[in-house]
Every structure is written in C-alpha cells, then in structure tokens.
C-alpha cells in the first residue's frame, strides 16, 4: 500500500501571513490524520517562512502516524532532526533562498557528504531518504550512500503528464526499478495532484509513500480538507 503523507507547509504559510495561530498547524495535522492520511511531512527552511523549527518540536509528540521532516542538512537542520527524531528524514538540496524544491541531489558528486549525514541519522534510528531526479545513476549512488529510500522528484512528470503521460512517466519507471533492484524503498513527491497521481500509482504500485502539500491545500479550498484527502487516498487504491 502506498501511504499518503500530507505536507502542511502551506498551512503555516497562511498562518504566518497574519501572525497569531490561525490556522493552527497542530490542529490541521491532527485533522489530516483523522481524515485518513498516513503521515505528516514538514519542510522547515532556514528563514522559517512557513514551518518554523518550533512547529517541528510541537508536532513531534502529536503526530500519531508517520512524521517526515525534509530539508537541506545544514548544521541547524541536522541538529533539529537529531533532537526531534522523526520516523523519516528526507534530504533535499535546497538553497537558502530557494522558493521550492526544483531538483534532486547529485548523489555521485556529493557521495562523501551524503554518506556521512545518512550515517549520522541512521545511528539515531531515523529512516533516511534522499531526494533525487528520475535518474538511475543517481538512484544507485544513493544506495551506495547508505540511504534507506529515495524520493523521486516528480515535477517533470507532472509538467509533461497532459501532453503524453506514458512518455512522462517512463524515466520514473526506470528509476523506480533501479531503486527496487538496489534494495531501496521508494517515495515520490512534488506537483503530484488529483490529475496525475492515480496513473503514477497504477504504473509504479510499489511506491511506499507520496508526499503532497501544495495541491492538497489548494484542492481543500474548494472541496474541504476531509473530502480532498479522501480523493487522494482513492487515487492510491
């Protein structure tokens, strides 16, 4: 079964726009779980423009499904993850001023660094995933870094889905097969939506987890959060 992890960063963005605590990210996380989501994802950035480091600390004892923290493993982020000890950490090569994630790691070029940081997290009992492009070489090198999983960066799939979905998903199938053959678990995320998620899942059914945030929050404005999560879960049946 492919799990749905809801990224609640956009909820924090809305809260931060006015100050105060409305909407309440802790309540939204609990509601997502109550409505059927099997995980909660957060991506704290150094400028804390959406999820704040304190949010991560507050969420940890309240998340009853799976807690996934993603981000660039700078010293501050690494210390937070080792303090909080989520179920999973996803390593993402974000720049400090990056609007959103737009590429995966070069796991060949950064092998020494990634091997060291993966080892530190695994020693702490934290499952570690590396965010990569749909490139078999990068997937194999992630395995050599000691990662437990890779997360495929799916924006290129989403961007090309309407034009030719079979062509769009082909490199992702190849990368997913490479992950399976390397003994890696498989996650996916970025721009997955109600339009393209079902086909992705039908084609790569051994995906362990999808992490979706922006599309879920946008859909919830029209459908409501409970109905939105139900529809995303239906895509994963």
PDB file of C-alpha atoms in Angstrom:
ATOM      1  CA  UNK A   1       0.000   0.000   0.000  1.00  0.00           C
ATOM      2  CA  UNK A   2       1.266   3.449  -0.909  1.00  0.00           C
ATOM      3  CA  UNK A   3       0.959   5.825   2.028  1.00  0.00           C
ATOM      4  CA  UNK A   4      -0.187   9.437   1.731  1.00  0.00           C
ATOM      5  CA  UNK A   5       1.900  11.924   3.710  1.00  0.00           C
ATOM      6  CA  UNK A   6       0.412  15.418   3.771  1.00  0.00           C
ATOM      7  CA  UNK A   7       2.882  18.288   3.685  1.00  0.00           C
ATOM      8  CA  UNK A   8       1.421  21.063   5.848  1.00  0.00           C
ATOM      9  CA  UNK A   9       3.898  23.819   4.947  1.00  0.00           C
ATOM     10  CA  UNK A  10       1.243  25.853   3.120  1.00  0.00           C
ATOM     11  CA  UNK A  11      -0.913  25.881   6.252  1.00  0.00           C
ATOM     12  CA  UNK A  12       1.974  27.504   8.097  1.00  0.00           C
ATOM     13  CA  UNK A  13       2.449  29.984   5.240  1.00  0.00           C
ATOM     14  CA  UNK A  14      -1.139  31.134   5.649  1.00  0.00           C
ATOM     15  CA  UNK A  15      -0.750  31.403   9.429  1.00  0.00           C
ATOM     16  CA  UNK A  16       2.464  33.402   9.127  1.00  0.00           C
ATOM     17  CA  UNK A  17       0.864  35.880   6.706  1.00  0.00           C
ATOM     18  CA  UNK A  18      -1.164  37.377   9.560  1.00  0.00           C
ATOM     19  CA  UNK A  19       0.698  36.297  12.676  1.00  0.00           C
ATOM     20  CA  UNK A  20      -1.069  34.582  15.534  1.00  0.00           C
ATOM     21  CA  UNK A  21      -2.069  30.939  15.292  1.00  0.00           C
ATOM     22  CA  UNK A  22      -4.838  30.798  12.705  1.00  0.00           C
ATOM     23  CA  UNK A  23      -4.872  28.336  11.037  1.00  0.00           C
ATOM     24  CA  UNK A  24      -3.416  26.095  13.723  1.00  0.00           C
ATOM     25  CA  UNK A  25      -0.878  23.741  12.133  1.00  0.00           C
ATOM     26  CA  UNK A  26      -1.164  21.272  15.023  1.00  0.00           C
ATOM     27  CA  UNK A  27      -4.914  21.007  14.574  1.00  0.00           C
ATOM     28  CA  UNK A  28      -4.611  20.669  10.793  1.00  0.00           C
ATOM     29  CA  UNK A  29      -2.045  17.880  11.194  1.00  0.00           C
ATOM     30  CA  UNK A  30      -4.372  16.053  13.568  1.00  0.00           C
ATOM     31  CA  UNK A  31      -7.298  16.542  11.169  1.00  0.00           C
ATOM     32  CA  UNK A  32      -5.282  15.162   8.243  1.00  0.00           C
ATOM     33  CA  UNK A  33      -4.566  12.032  10.265  1.00  0.00           C
ATOM     34  CA  UNK A  34      -8.191  11.785  11.413  1.00  0.00           C
ATOM     35  CA  UNK A  35      -9.326  12.008   7.790  1.00  0.00           C
ATOM     36  CA  UNK A  36      -7.076   9.102   6.791  1.00  0.00           C
ATOM     37  CA  UNK A  37      -3.627  10.452   5.915  1.00  0.00           C
ATOM     38  CA  UNK A  38      -0.916   8.007   6.937  1.00  0.00           C
ATOM     39  CA  UNK A  39       1.768  10.611   7.531  1.00  0.00           C
ATOM     40  CA  UNK A  40       2.626  14.272   8.064  1.00  0.00           C
ATOM     41  CA  UNK A  41       5.506  15.989   6.261  1.00  0.00           C
ATOM     42  CA  UNK A  42       7.133  19.310   7.120  1.00  0.00           C
ATOM     43  CA  UNK A  43       9.971  21.159   5.407  1.00  0.00           C
ATOM     44  CA  UNK A  44      11.487  23.775   7.720  1.00  0.00           C
ATOM     45  CA  UNK A  45      13.708  26.236   5.863  1.00  0.00           C
ATOM     46  CA  UNK A  46      16.368  28.442   7.481  1.00  0.00           C
ATOM     47  CA  UNK A  47      14.239  31.599   7.125  1.00  0.00           C
ATOM     48  CA  UNK A  48      11.227  29.802   8.687  1.00  0.00           C
ATOM     49  CA  UNK A  49       8.922  31.432   6.144  1.00  0.00           C
ATOM     50  CA  UNK A  50       6.394  28.643   6.618  1.00  0.00           C
ATOM     51  CA  UNK A  51       7.041  25.762   9.032  1.00  0.00           C
ATOM     52  CA  UNK A  52       9.088  27.006  11.965  1.00  0.00           C
ATOM     53  CA  UNK A  53      11.598  24.956  13.888  1.00  0.00           C
ATOM     54  CA  UNK A  54       9.360  25.225  16.955  1.00  0.00           C
ATOM     55  CA  UNK A  55       6.466  23.823  14.921  1.00  0.00           C
ATOM     56  CA  UNK A  56       8.559  20.718  14.323  1.00  0.00           C
ATOM     57  CA  UNK A  57       9.174  20.326  18.049  1.00  0.00           C
ATOM     58  CA  UNK A  58       5.491  20.858  18.831  1.00  0.00           C
ATOM     59  CA  UNK A  59       4.320  18.417  16.172  1.00  0.00           C
ATOM     60  CA  UNK A  60       6.576  15.525  17.113  1.00  0.00           C
ATOM     61  CA  UNK A  61       4.632  14.269  20.170  1.00  0.00           C
ATOM     62  CA  UNK A  62       1.275  14.909  18.491  1.00  0.00           C
ATOM     63  CA  UNK A  63       1.748  13.125  15.172  1.00  0.00           C
ATOM     64  CA  UNK A  64       0.408   9.605  15.666  1.00  0.00           C
ATOM     65  CA  UNK A  65       1.050   8.284  12.145  1.00  0.00           C
ATOM     66  CA  UNK A  66       4.436   8.857  10.488  1.00  0.00           C
ATOM     67  CA  UNK A  67       6.394  12.082  10.845  1.00  0.00           C
ATOM     68  CA  UNK A  68       8.676  13.023   7.948  1.00  0.00           C
ATOM     69  CA  UNK A  69      10.999  16.030   8.117  1.00  0.00           C
ATOM     70  CA  UNK A  70      12.579  17.140   4.862  1.00  0.00           C
ATOM     71  CA  UNK A  71      15.222  19.720   4.161  1.00  0.00           C
ATOM     72  CA  UNK A  72      18.806  20.568   3.360  1.00  0.00           C
ATOM     73  CA  UNK A  73      21.040  19.040   6.058  1.00  0.00           C
ATOM     74  CA  UNK A  74      22.809  22.212   7.116  1.00  0.00           C
ATOM     75  CA  UNK A  75      24.020  22.176  10.726  1.00  0.00           C
ATOM     76  CA  UNK A  76      20.859  23.772  12.145  1.00  0.00           C
ATOM     77  CA  UNK A  77      18.571  21.335  10.329  1.00  0.00           C
ATOM     78  CA  UNK A  78      20.676  18.319  11.281  1.00  0.00           C
ATOM     79  CA  UNK A  79      20.629  19.315  14.940  1.00  0.00           C
ATOM     80  CA  UNK A  80      16.832  19.701  14.838  1.00  0.00           C
ATOM     81  CA  UNK A  81      16.314  16.271  13.274  1.00  0.00           C
ATOM     82  CA  UNK A  82      18.619  14.591  15.781  1.00  0.00           C
ATOM     83  CA  UNK A  83      16.775  16.367  18.604  1.00  0.00           C
ATOM     84  CA  UNK A  84      13.263  15.516  17.395  1.00  0.00           C
ATOM     85  CA  UNK A  85      13.990  12.063  15.908  1.00  0.00           C
ATOM     86  CA  UNK A  86      11.175  11.720  13.375  1.00  0.00           C
ATOM     87  CA  UNK A  87      10.316   8.422  11.739  1.00  0.00           C
ATOM     88  CA  UNK A  88      11.919   9.622   8.495  1.00  0.00           C
ATOM     89  CA  UNK A  89      14.202  12.406   7.305  1.00  0.00           C
ATOM     90  CA  UNK A  90      14.299  13.318   3.617  1.00  0.00           C
ATOM     91  CA  UNK A  91      17.448  15.080   2.432  1.00  0.00           C
ATOM     92  CA  UNK A  92      16.696  17.825  -0.119  1.00  0.00           C
ATOM     93  CA  UNK A  93      19.369  20.057  -1.754  1.00  0.00           C
ATOM     94  CA  UNK A  94      17.570  23.370  -1.259  1.00  0.00           C
ATOM     95  CA  UNK A  95      19.411  26.657  -1.415  1.00  0.00           C
ATOM     96  CA  UNK A  96      18.769  29.095   1.429  1.00  0.00           C
ATOM     97  CA  UNK A  97      16.733  31.419  -0.819  1.00  0.00           C
ATOM     98  CA  UNK A  98      15.009  28.763  -2.923  1.00  0.00           C
ATOM     99  CA  UNK A  99      11.266  29.224  -3.437  1.00  0.00           C
ATOM    100  CA  UNK A 100      10.591  25.492  -3.629  1.00  0.00           C
ATOM    101  CA  UNK A 101      12.487  22.292  -4.332  1.00  0.00           C
ATOM    102  CA  UNK A 102      13.406  22.091  -8.022  1.00  0.00           C
ATOM    103  CA  UNK A 103      16.000  19.318  -8.374  1.00  0.00           C
ATOM    104  CA  UNK A 104      17.375  16.269  -6.664  1.00  0.00           C
ATOM    105  CA  UNK A 105      20.823  15.568  -5.263  1.00  0.00           C
ATOM    106  CA  UNK A 106      23.801  14.718  -7.417  1.00  0.00           C
ATOM    107  CA  UNK A 107      24.493  11.670  -5.293  1.00  0.00           C
ATOM    108  CA  UNK A 108      27.704  10.932  -7.180  1.00  0.00           C
ATOM    109  CA  UNK A 109      29.251  14.359  -6.688  1.00  0.00           C
ATOM    110  CA  UNK A 110      28.050  14.589  -3.063  1.00  0.00           C
ATOM    111  CA  UNK A 111      28.605  10.956  -2.091  1.00  0.00           C
ATOM    112  CA  UNK A 112      31.062  11.626   0.744  1.00  0.00           C
ATOM    113  CA  UNK A 113      28.879  14.289   2.350  1.00  0.00           C
ATOM    114  CA  UNK A 114      25.676  12.286   1.980  1.00  0.00           C
ATOM    115  CA  UNK A 115      27.252   9.081   3.284  1.00  0.00           C
ATOM    116  CA  UNK A 116      28.347  10.912   6.423  1.00  0.00           C
ATOM    117  CA  UNK A 117      25.000  12.574   7.103  1.00  0.00           C
ATOM    118  CA  UNK A 118      22.996   9.441   6.301  1.00  0.00           C
ATOM    119  CA  UNK A 119      25.172   7.525   8.733  1.00  0.00           C
ATOM    120  CA  UNK A 120      24.518  10.050  11.496  1.00  0.00           C
ATOM    121  CA  UNK A 121      20.765   9.849  11.071  1.00  0.00           C
ATOM    122  CA  UNK A 122      20.703   6.075  10.815  1.00  0.00           C
ATOM    123  CA  UNK A 123      22.755   5.776  14.007  1.00  0.00           C
ATOM    124  CA  UNK A 124      19.949   7.732  15.672  1.00  0.00           C
ATOM    125  CA  UNK A 125      17.397   5.220  14.375  1.00  0.00           C
ATOM    126  CA  UNK A 126      15.904   7.548  11.751  1.00  0.00           C
ATOM    127  CA  UNK A 127      14.954   6.160   8.338  1.00  0.00           C
ATOM    128  CA  UNK A 128      16.726   8.258   5.728  1.00  0.00           C
ATOM    129  CA  UNK A 129      15.556   9.105   2.218  1.00  0.00           C
ATOM    130  CA  UNK A 130      17.450  11.081  -0.431  1.00  0.00           C
ATOM    131  CA  UNK A 131      15.589  13.340  -2.872  1.00  0.00           C
ATOM    132  CA  UNK A 132      16.754  12.532  -6.414  1.00  0.00           C
ATOM    133  CA  UNK A 133      15.814  13.144 -10.020  1.00  0.00           C
ATOM    134  CA  UNK A 134      14.480  10.229 -12.058  1.00  0.00           C
ATOM    135  CA  UNK A 135      17.994   9.129 -12.989  1.00  0.00           C
ATOM    136  CA  UNK A 136      19.073   5.525 -12.496  1.00  0.00           C
ATOM    137  CA  UNK A 137      22.666   6.596 -11.831  1.00  0.00           C
ATOM    138  CA  UNK A 138      21.598   8.930  -9.018  1.00  0.00           C
ATOM    139  CA  UNK A 139      19.397   6.224  -7.525  1.00  0.00           C
ATOM    140  CA  UNK A 140      22.246   3.699  -7.497  1.00  0.00           C
ATOM    141  CA  UNK A 141      24.623   6.198  -5.921  1.00  0.00           C
ATOM    142  CA  UNK A 142      22.020   6.969  -3.237  1.00  0.00           C
ATOM    143  CA  UNK A 143      22.088   3.298  -2.334  1.00  0.00           C
ATOM    144  CA  UNK A 144      25.857   3.460  -2.075  1.00  0.00           C
ATOM    145  CA  UNK A 145      25.476   6.388   0.344  1.00  0.00           C
ATOM    146  CA  UNK A 146      23.602   4.068   2.698  1.00  0.00           C
ATOM    147  CA  UNK A 147      20.131   5.564   2.262  1.00  0.00           C
ATOM    148  CA  UNK A 148      17.058   3.517   3.126  1.00  0.00           C
ATOM    149  CA  UNK A 149      14.921   5.121   0.444  1.00  0.00           C
ATOM    150  CA  UNK A 150      14.948   7.618  -2.390  1.00  0.00           C
ATOM    151  CA  UNK A 151      12.238  10.162  -3.107  1.00  0.00           C
ATOM    152  CA  UNK A 152      11.751  10.815  -6.801  1.00  0.00           C
ATOM    153  CA  UNK A 153      11.325  14.482  -7.756  1.00  0.00           C
ATOM    154  CA  UNK A 154       8.129  14.269  -9.787  1.00  0.00           C
ATOM    155  CA  UNK A 155       7.712  17.806 -11.154  1.00  0.00           C
ATOM    156  CA  UNK A 156       8.901  16.792 -14.665  1.00  0.00           C
ATOM    157  CA  UNK A 157       6.312  14.008 -14.680  1.00  0.00           C
ATOM    158  CA  UNK A 158       3.556  16.411 -13.631  1.00  0.00           C
ATOM    159  CA  UNK A 159       4.622  19.051 -16.165  1.00  0.00           C
ATOM    160  CA  UNK A 160       4.502  16.613 -19.076  1.00  0.00           C
ATOM    161  CA  UNK A 161       1.557  14.489 -17.958  1.00  0.00           C
ATOM    162  CA  UNK A 162      -1.136  16.204 -20.026  1.00  0.00           C
ATOM    163  CA  UNK A 163       0.930  16.104 -23.208  1.00  0.00           C
ATOM    164  CA  UNK A 164       1.922  12.425 -23.069  1.00  0.00           C
ATOM    165  CA  UNK A 165       1.590  10.619 -19.773  1.00  0.00           C
ATOM    166  CA  UNK A 166       3.257   7.413 -20.974  1.00  0.00           C
ATOM    167  CA  UNK A 167       6.314   9.312 -22.097  1.00  0.00           C
ATOM    168  CA  UNK A 168       6.292  11.469 -18.974  1.00  0.00           C
ATOM    169  CA  UNK A 169       6.398   8.524 -16.606  1.00  0.00           C
ATOM    170  CA  UNK A 170       8.950   6.396 -18.488  1.00  0.00           C
ATOM    171  CA  UNK A 171      12.089   7.701 -16.712  1.00  0.00           C
ATOM    172  CA  UNK A 172      10.312   7.354 -13.383  1.00  0.00           C
ATOM    173  CA  UNK A 173       9.570   3.707 -14.054  1.00  0.00           C
ATOM    174  CA  UNK A 174      13.222   3.130 -14.907  1.00  0.00           C
ATOM    175  CA  UNK A 175      14.357   4.918 -11.753  1.00  0.00           C
ATOM    176  CA  UNK A 176      11.809   3.046  -9.642  1.00  0.00           C
ATOM    177  CA  UNK A 177      13.021  -0.292 -10.990  1.00  0.00           C
ATOM    178  CA  UNK A 178      16.602   0.725 -10.252  1.00  0.00           C
ATOM    179  CA  UNK A 179      15.596   1.579  -6.670  1.00  0.00           C
ATOM    180  CA  UNK A 180      13.876  -1.762  -6.216  1.00  0.00           C
ATOM    181  CA  UNK A 181      16.855  -3.652  -7.614  1.00  0.00           C
ATOM    182  CA  UNK A 182      19.177  -1.723  -5.283  1.00  0.00           C
ATOM    183  CA  UNK A 183      17.047  -2.668  -2.272  1.00  0.00           C
ATOM    184  CA  UNK A 184      15.844   0.883  -1.697  1.00  0.00           C
ATOM    185  CA  UNK A 185      12.402   1.933  -0.576  1.00  0.00           C
ATOM    186  CA  UNK A 186      10.640   4.357  -2.904  1.00  0.00           C
ATOM    187  CA  UNK A 187       8.948   7.672  -2.164  1.00  0.00           C
ATOM    188  CA  UNK A 188       7.737  10.326  -4.601  1.00  0.00           C
ATOM    189  CA  UNK A 189       6.728  13.941  -4.412  1.00  0.00           C
ATOM    190  CA  UNK A 190       6.390  17.377  -5.981  1.00  0.00           C
ATOM    191  CA  UNK A 191       3.417  18.545  -8.040  1.00  0.00           C
ATOM    192  CA  UNK A 192       1.551  15.268  -7.700  1.00  0.00           C
ATOM    193  CA  UNK A 193      -2.169  16.014  -7.851  1.00  0.00           C
ATOM    194  CA  UNK A 194      -5.626  14.549  -8.357  1.00  0.00           C
ATOM    195  CA  UNK A 195      -4.982  14.803 -12.089  1.00  0.00           C
ATOM    196  CA  UNK A 196      -1.816  12.700 -12.239  1.00  0.00           C
ATOM    197  CA  UNK A 197      -1.496  10.702  -9.005  1.00  0.00           C
ATOM    198  CA  UNK A 198      -3.638   7.679  -9.906  1.00  0.00           C
ATOM    199  CA  UNK A 199      -1.693   6.967 -13.095  1.00  0.00           C
ATOM    200  CA  UNK A 200       1.616   7.294 -11.273  1.00  0.00           C
ATOM    201  CA  UNK A 201       0.452   4.832  -8.646  1.00  0.00           C
ATOM    202  CA  UNK A 202      -1.010   2.382 -11.161  1.00  0.00           C
ATOM    203  CA  UNK A 203       2.250   2.380 -13.107  1.00  0.00           C
ATOM    204  CA  UNK A 204       4.613   2.205 -10.108  1.00  0.00           C
ATOM    205  CA  UNK A 205       2.475   0.424  -7.483  1.00  0.00           C
ATOM    206  CA  UNK A 206       5.442  -0.458  -5.285  1.00  0.00           C
ATOM    207  CA  UNK A 207       5.858   3.197  -4.287  1.00  0.00           C
ATOM    208  CA  UNK A 208       5.996   3.267  -0.480  1.00  0.00           C
ATOM    209  CA  UNK A 209       4.884   6.849   0.069  1.00  0.00           C
ATOM    210  CA  UNK A 210       3.864  10.016  -1.719  1.00  0.00           C
ATOM    211  CA  UNK A 211       4.313  13.402  -0.078  1.00  0.00           C
ATOM    212  CA  UNK A 212       1.853  16.048  -1.275  1.00  0.00           C
ATOM    213  CA  UNK A 213       1.227  19.523   0.078  1.00  0.00           C
ATOM    214  CA  UNK A 214       0.503  22.403  -2.282  1.00  0.00           C
ATOM    215  CA  UNK A 215      -2.096  20.570  -4.380  1.00  0.00           C
ATOM    216  CA  UNK A 216      -3.906  19.189  -1.343  1.00  0.00           C
ATOM    217  CA  UNK A 217      -4.238  22.594   0.304  1.00  0.00           C
ATOM    218  CA  UNK A 218      -5.400  24.178  -2.979  1.00  0.00           C
ATOM    219  CA  UNK A 219      -7.985  21.442  -3.542  1.00  0.00           C
ATOM    220  CA  UNK A 220      -9.161  21.747   0.057  1.00  0.00           C
ATOM    221  CA  UNK A 221     -10.184  25.359  -0.593  1.00  0.00           C
ATOM    222  CA  UNK A 222     -12.867  24.018  -2.955  1.00  0.00           C
ATOM    223  CA  UNK A 223     -13.577  20.534  -1.656  1.00  0.00           C
ATOM    224  CA  UNK A 224     -12.831  20.774   2.052  1.00  0.00           C
ATOM    225  CA  UNK A 225      -9.917  19.006   3.700  1.00  0.00           C
ATOM    226  CA  UNK A 226     -11.704  15.764   4.533  1.00  0.00           C
ATOM    227  CA  UNK A 227     -13.098  15.253   1.011  1.00  0.00           C
ATOM    228  CA  UNK A 228      -9.753  16.204  -0.525  1.00  0.00           C
ATOM    229  CA  UNK A 229      -7.830  13.633   1.490  1.00  0.00           C
ATOM    230  CA  UNK A 230     -10.463  11.009   0.657  1.00  0.00           C
ATOM    231  CA  UNK A 231      -9.995  11.652  -3.055  1.00  0.00           C
ATOM    232  CA  UNK A 232      -6.208  11.443  -2.817  1.00  0.00           C
ATOM    233  CA  UNK A 233      -6.477   8.180  -0.909  1.00  0.00           C
ATOM    234  CA  UNK A 234      -8.795   6.875  -3.636  1.00  0.00           C
ATOM    235  CA  UNK A 235      -6.008   7.554  -6.162  1.00  0.00           C
ATOM    236  CA  UNK A 236      -3.775   5.201  -4.174  1.00  0.00           C
ATOM    237  CA  UNK A 237      -6.171   2.263  -4.041  1.00  0.00           C
TER     238      UNK A 237
END
